[in-house]
């Protein structure tokens, strides 16, 4: 019981609060950017797909499908770089490469990079991971919708063929 009380007294509540405020702030910035960016890319895909389907330009739909995937991947890479900039701005890590590697490891939740955050900022990695989980799930839902448009174009292009 005495150890529990000592642990609670020694718990760094102020550091955790600071970490949480910065983490949530950066998380919100990333998610607003992500939503805006993928919405722009997806709406462009939808507009072009409708035009191409109306003109029976099915190969263009296929091209826009794959080009949009590339743009979505670039958005995620940019978000990893944003996290690295936040990390460097806050002075949590000294080198840009270390910040990029940690941000990428946490964002993708792969965990290939060991935790190199300085003491007092260890929980910052949670917020990077949360942004990656939300962003990747959001992008997946967009890609499912895009796959439906791709299949529609494929079906229209090959509807007179008995087999694919």
PDB file of C-alpha atoms in Angstrom:
ATOM      1  CA  UNK A   1       0.000   0.000   0.000  1.00  0.00           C
ATOM      2  CA  UNK A   2       2.861   2.352   0.847  1.00  0.00           C
ATOM      3  CA  UNK A   3       4.478   1.700  -2.569  1.00  0.00           C
ATOM      4  CA  UNK A   4       1.214   2.572  -4.309  1.00  0.00           C
ATOM      5  CA  UNK A   5       0.967   5.906  -2.527  1.00  0.00           C
ATOM      6  CA  UNK A   6       4.610   6.669  -3.294  1.00  0.00           C
ATOM      7  CA  UNK A   7       4.079   5.793  -6.955  1.00  0.00           C
ATOM      8  CA  UNK A   8       1.084   8.127  -7.166  1.00  0.00           C
ATOM      9  CA  UNK A   9       2.951  10.948  -5.433  1.00  0.00           C
ATOM     10  CA  UNK A  10       5.934  10.523  -7.762  1.00  0.00           C
ATOM     11  CA  UNK A  11       3.803  10.254 -10.908  1.00  0.00           C
ATOM     12  CA  UNK A  12       4.693  13.071 -13.361  1.00  0.00           C
ATOM     13  CA  UNK A  13       1.173  14.499 -13.851  1.00  0.00           C
ATOM     14  CA  UNK A  14       2.450  17.840 -15.158  1.00  0.00           C
ATOM     15  CA  UNK A  15       4.599  16.174 -17.831  1.00  0.00           C
ATOM     16  CA  UNK A  16       1.727  13.930 -18.849  1.00  0.00           C
ATOM     17  CA  UNK A  17      -0.612  16.933 -19.097  1.00  0.00           C
ATOM     18  CA  UNK A  18       1.878  18.831 -21.274  1.00  0.00           C
ATOM     19  CA  UNK A  19       2.413  15.772 -23.451  1.00  0.00           C
ATOM     20  CA  UNK A  20      -1.340  15.279 -23.791  1.00  0.00           C
ATOM     21  CA  UNK A  21      -2.050  18.891 -24.750  1.00  0.00           C
ATOM     22  CA  UNK A  22       0.661  18.905 -27.431  1.00  0.00           C
ATOM     23  CA  UNK A  23      -0.284  15.415 -28.589  1.00  0.00           C
ATOM     24  CA  UNK A  24      -3.975  16.241 -28.990  1.00  0.00           C
ATOM     25  CA  UNK A  25      -3.165  19.562 -30.688  1.00  0.00           C
ATOM     26  CA  UNK A  26      -0.896  17.886 -33.235  1.00  0.00           C
ATOM     27  CA  UNK A  27      -3.389  15.031 -33.676  1.00  0.00           C
ATOM     28  CA  UNK A  28      -6.191  17.490 -34.486  1.00  0.00           C
ATOM     29  CA  UNK A  29      -3.992  19.407 -36.952  1.00  0.00           C
ATOM     30  CA  UNK A  30      -3.026  16.166 -38.712  1.00  0.00           C
ATOM     31  CA  UNK A  31      -6.615  14.900 -38.900  1.00  0.00           C
ATOM     32  CA  UNK A  32      -7.929  18.222 -40.251  1.00  0.00           C
ATOM     33  CA  UNK A  33      -5.206  18.207 -42.882  1.00  0.00           C
ATOM     34  CA  UNK A  34      -5.903  14.563 -43.683  1.00  0.00           C
ATOM     35  CA  UNK A  35      -9.640  15.067 -44.051  1.00  0.00           C
ATOM     36  CA  UNK A  36      -9.203  18.115 -46.249  1.00  0.00           C
ATOM     37  CA  UNK A  37      -6.568  16.505 -48.438  1.00  0.00           C
ATOM     38  CA  UNK A  38      -8.293  13.173 -49.024  1.00  0.00           C
ATOM     39  CA  UNK A  39     -11.627  14.900 -49.577  1.00  0.00           C
ATOM     40  CA  UNK A  40     -10.041  17.025 -52.314  1.00  0.00           C
ATOM     41  CA  UNK A  41      -8.371  14.016 -53.947  1.00  0.00           C
ATOM     42  CA  UNK A  42     -11.477  11.836 -53.701  1.00  0.00           C
ATOM     43  CA  UNK A  43     -13.855  14.504 -55.024  1.00  0.00           C
ATOM     44  CA  UNK A  44     -11.520  15.031 -57.990  1.00  0.00           C
ATOM     45  CA  UNK A  45     -11.511  11.277 -58.620  1.00  0.00           C
ATOM     46  CA  UNK A  46     -15.313  11.174 -58.447  1.00  0.00           C
ATOM     47  CA  UNK A  47     -15.727  14.119 -60.849  1.00  0.00           C
ATOM     48  CA  UNK A  48     -13.256  12.733 -63.371  1.00  0.00           C
ATOM     49  CA  UNK A  49     -14.713   9.235 -63.117  1.00  0.00           C
ATOM     50  CA  UNK A  50     -18.232  10.469 -63.839  1.00  0.00           C
ATOM     51  CA  UNK A  51     -16.968  12.407 -66.873  1.00  0.00           C
ATOM     52  CA  UNK A  52     -14.918   9.473 -68.147  1.00  0.00           C
ATOM     53  CA  UNK A  53     -17.746   6.964 -67.714  1.00  0.00           C
ATOM     54  CA  UNK A  54     -20.153   9.252 -69.562  1.00  0.00           C
ATOM     55  CA  UNK A  55     -17.639   9.490 -72.430  1.00  0.00           C
ATOM     56  CA  UNK A  56     -16.925   5.721 -72.323  1.00  0.00           C
ATOM     57  CA  UNK A  57     -13.258   6.426 -71.471  1.00  0.00           C
ATOM     58  CA  UNK A  58     -12.775   3.434 -69.204  1.00  0.00           C
ATOM     59  CA  UNK A  59      -8.991   3.338 -69.346  1.00  0.00           C
ATOM     60  CA  UNK A  60      -8.936   6.875 -67.994  1.00  0.00           C
ATOM     61  CA  UNK A  61     -10.992   5.723 -65.018  1.00  0.00           C
ATOM     62  CA  UNK A  62      -8.390   3.026 -64.406  1.00  0.00           C
ATOM     63  CA  UNK A  63      -5.593   5.609 -64.678  1.00  0.00           C
ATOM     64  CA  UNK A  64      -7.325   8.014 -62.268  1.00  0.00           C
ATOM     65  CA  UNK A  65      -7.894   5.142 -59.860  1.00  0.00           C
ATOM     66  CA  UNK A  66      -4.193   4.327 -59.620  1.00  0.00           C
ATOM     67  CA  UNK A  67      -3.110   7.971 -59.671  1.00  0.00           C
ATOM     68  CA  UNK A  68      -5.445   8.669 -56.759  1.00  0.00           C
ATOM     69  CA  UNK A  69      -3.868   5.801 -54.811  1.00  0.00           C
ATOM     70  CA  UNK A  70      -0.471   7.443 -55.313  1.00  0.00           C
ATOM     71  CA  UNK A  71      -1.801  10.791 -54.092  1.00  0.00           C
ATOM     72  CA  UNK A  72      -3.342   9.147 -51.024  1.00  0.00           C
ATOM     73  CA  UNK A  73      -0.012   7.499 -50.205  1.00  0.00           C
ATOM     74  CA  UNK A  74       1.768  10.852 -50.615  1.00  0.00           C
ATOM     75  CA  UNK A  75      -0.687  12.446 -48.183  1.00  0.00           C
ATOM     76  CA  UNK A  76       0.276   9.844 -45.570  1.00  0.00           C
ATOM     77  CA  UNK A  77       3.981  10.418 -46.183  1.00  0.00           C
ATOM     78  CA  UNK A  78       3.432  14.145 -45.790  1.00  0.00           C
ATOM     79  CA  UNK A  79       1.656  13.553 -42.494  1.00  0.00           C
ATOM     80  CA  UNK A  80       4.638  11.547 -41.241  1.00  0.00           C
ATOM     81  CA  UNK A  81       6.834  14.504 -42.171  1.00  0.00           C
ATOM     82  CA  UNK A  82       4.465  16.851 -40.306  1.00  0.00           C
ATOM     83  CA  UNK A  83       4.854  14.712 -37.190  1.00  0.00           C
ATOM     84  CA  UNK A  84       8.637  14.823 -37.612  1.00  0.00           C
ATOM     85  CA  UNK A  85       8.486  18.628 -37.817  1.00  0.00           C
ATOM     86  CA  UNK A  86       6.340  18.748 -34.654  1.00  0.00           C
ATOM     87  CA  UNK A  87       8.850  16.484 -32.905  1.00  0.00           C
ATOM     88  CA  UNK A  88      11.767  18.690 -33.941  1.00  0.00           C
ATOM     89  CA  UNK A  89       9.879  21.897 -33.043  1.00  0.00           C
ATOM     90  CA  UNK A  90       9.180  20.572 -29.553  1.00  0.00           C
ATOM     91  CA  UNK A  91      12.835  19.577 -29.145  1.00  0.00           C
ATOM     92  CA  UNK A  92      11.920  15.967 -28.442  1.00  0.00           C
ATOM     93  CA  UNK A  93      14.551  14.607 -30.830  1.00  0.00           C
ATOM     94  CA  UNK A  94      17.739  16.119 -32.143  1.00  0.00           C
ATOM     95  CA  UNK A  95      17.971  14.954 -35.750  1.00  0.00           C
ATOM     96  CA  UNK A  96      15.438  15.093 -38.587  1.00  0.00           C
ATOM     97  CA  UNK A  97      16.158  11.502 -39.639  1.00  0.00           C
ATOM     98  CA  UNK A  98      15.500  10.164 -36.136  1.00  0.00           C
ATOM     99  CA  UNK A  99      12.268  12.181 -35.990  1.00  0.00           C
ATOM    100  CA  UNK A 100      11.107  10.859 -39.381  1.00  0.00           C
ATOM    101  CA  UNK A 101      11.904   7.259 -38.452  1.00  0.00           C
ATOM    102  CA  UNK A 102      10.089   7.483 -35.127  1.00  0.00           C
ATOM    103  CA  UNK A 103       7.099   9.282 -36.651  1.00  0.00           C
ATOM    104  CA  UNK A 104       6.851   6.714 -39.458  1.00  0.00           C
ATOM    105  CA  UNK A 105       7.196   3.813 -37.064  1.00  0.00           C
ATOM    106  CA  UNK A 106       4.480   5.130 -34.768  1.00  0.00           C
ATOM    107  CA  UNK A 107       2.164   6.443 -37.526  1.00  0.00           C
ATOM    108  CA  UNK A 108       2.085   3.108 -39.324  1.00  0.00           C
ATOM    109  CA  UNK A 109       1.937   1.303 -35.945  1.00  0.00           C
ATOM    110  CA  UNK A 110       4.539  -1.095 -37.289  1.00  0.00           C
ATOM    111  CA  UNK A 111       6.918  -0.260 -34.463  1.00  0.00           C
ATOM    112  CA  UNK A 112      10.144  -0.896 -36.344  1.00  0.00           C
ATOM    113  CA  UNK A 113      11.918   1.948 -34.528  1.00  0.00           C
ATOM    114  CA  UNK A 114      12.697   1.716 -30.822  1.00  0.00           C
ATOM    115  CA  UNK A 115      11.328   4.384 -28.506  1.00  0.00           C
ATOM    116  CA  UNK A 116      13.938   7.126 -28.561  1.00  0.00           C
ATOM    117  CA  UNK A 117      11.796   9.940 -27.175  1.00  0.00           C
ATOM    118  CA  UNK A 118      13.324  11.818 -24.275  1.00  0.00           C
ATOM    119  CA  UNK A 119      11.932  11.301 -20.787  1.00  0.00           C
ATOM    120  CA  UNK A 120       8.809  13.318 -20.192  1.00  0.00           C
ATOM    121  CA  UNK A 121       7.627  12.834 -23.785  1.00  0.00           C
ATOM    122  CA  UNK A 122       7.319   9.051 -23.923  1.00  0.00           C
ATOM    123  CA  UNK A 123       3.529   9.072 -24.359  1.00  0.00           C
ATOM    124  CA  UNK A 124       3.739  11.400 -27.384  1.00  0.00           C
ATOM    125  CA  UNK A 125       4.083   8.256 -29.504  1.00  0.00           C
ATOM    126  CA  UNK A 126       0.484   7.312 -28.593  1.00  0.00           C
ATOM    127  CA  UNK A 127      -0.845  10.399 -30.354  1.00  0.00           C
ATOM    128  CA  UNK A 128       1.217   9.734 -33.464  1.00  0.00           C
ATOM    129  CA  UNK A 129      -0.171   6.188 -33.513  1.00  0.00           C
ATOM    130  CA  UNK A 130      -3.746   7.393 -33.046  1.00  0.00           C
ATOM    131  CA  UNK A 131      -3.423   9.768 -35.982  1.00  0.00           C
ATOM    132  CA  UNK A 132      -2.098   6.951 -38.134  1.00  0.00           C
ATOM    133  CA  UNK A 133      -4.866   4.567 -37.098  1.00  0.00           C
ATOM    134  CA  UNK A 134      -7.589   7.129 -37.830  1.00  0.00           C
ATOM    135  CA  UNK A 135      -5.996   8.362 -41.054  1.00  0.00           C
ATOM    136  CA  UNK A 136      -5.307   4.926 -42.473  1.00  0.00           C
ATOM    137  CA  UNK A 137      -8.840   3.746 -41.651  1.00  0.00           C
ATOM    138  CA  UNK A 138     -10.286   6.896 -43.206  1.00  0.00           C
ATOM    139  CA  UNK A 139      -8.234   6.352 -46.356  1.00  0.00           C
ATOM    140  CA  UNK A 140      -9.304   2.706 -46.493  1.00  0.00           C
ATOM    141  CA  UNK A 141     -12.956   3.730 -46.537  1.00  0.00           C
ATOM    142  CA  UNK A 142     -12.232   6.133 -49.416  1.00  0.00           C
ATOM    143  CA  UNK A 143     -10.405   3.389 -51.317  1.00  0.00           C
ATOM    144  CA  UNK A 144     -13.375   1.029 -50.947  1.00  0.00           C
ATOM    145  CA  UNK A 145     -15.588   3.624 -52.612  1.00  0.00           C
ATOM    146  CA  UNK A 146     -13.029   4.081 -55.357  1.00  0.00           C
ATOM    147  CA  UNK A 147     -12.895   0.336 -55.936  1.00  0.00           C
ATOM    148  CA  UNK A 148     -16.639   0.353 -56.607  1.00  0.00           C
ATOM    149  CA  UNK A 149     -16.150   2.998 -59.322  1.00  0.00           C
ATOM    150  CA  UNK A 150     -13.254   0.990 -60.778  1.00  0.00           C
ATOM    151  CA  UNK A 151     -15.382  -2.158 -60.898  1.00  0.00           C
ATOM    152  CA  UNK A 152     -18.208  -0.206 -62.530  1.00  0.00           C
ATOM    153  CA  UNK A 153     -15.835   1.016 -65.270  1.00  0.00           C
ATOM    154  CA  UNK A 154     -14.462  -2.507 -65.710  1.00  0.00           C
ATOM    155  CA  UNK A 155     -17.949  -3.961 -66.022  1.00  0.00           C
ATOM    156  CA  UNK A 156     -18.975  -1.341 -68.571  1.00  0.00           C
ATOM    157  CA  UNK A 157     -15.825  -1.815 -70.627  1.00  0.00           C
ATOM    158  CA  UNK A 158     -16.115  -5.603 -70.735  1.00  0.00           C
ATOM    159  CA  UNK A 159     -19.896  -6.068 -70.552  1.00  0.00           C
ATOM    160  CA  UNK A 160     -20.011  -7.556 -74.069  1.00  0.00           C
ATOM    161  CA  UNK A 161     -17.256 -10.032 -73.258  1.00  0.00           C
ATOM    162  CA  UNK A 162     -18.444 -13.314 -71.786  1.00  0.00           C
ATOM    163  CA  UNK A 163     -15.503 -13.691 -69.406  1.00  0.00           C
ATOM    164  CA  UNK A 164     -13.009 -11.367 -67.766  1.00  0.00           C
TER     165      UNK A 164
END
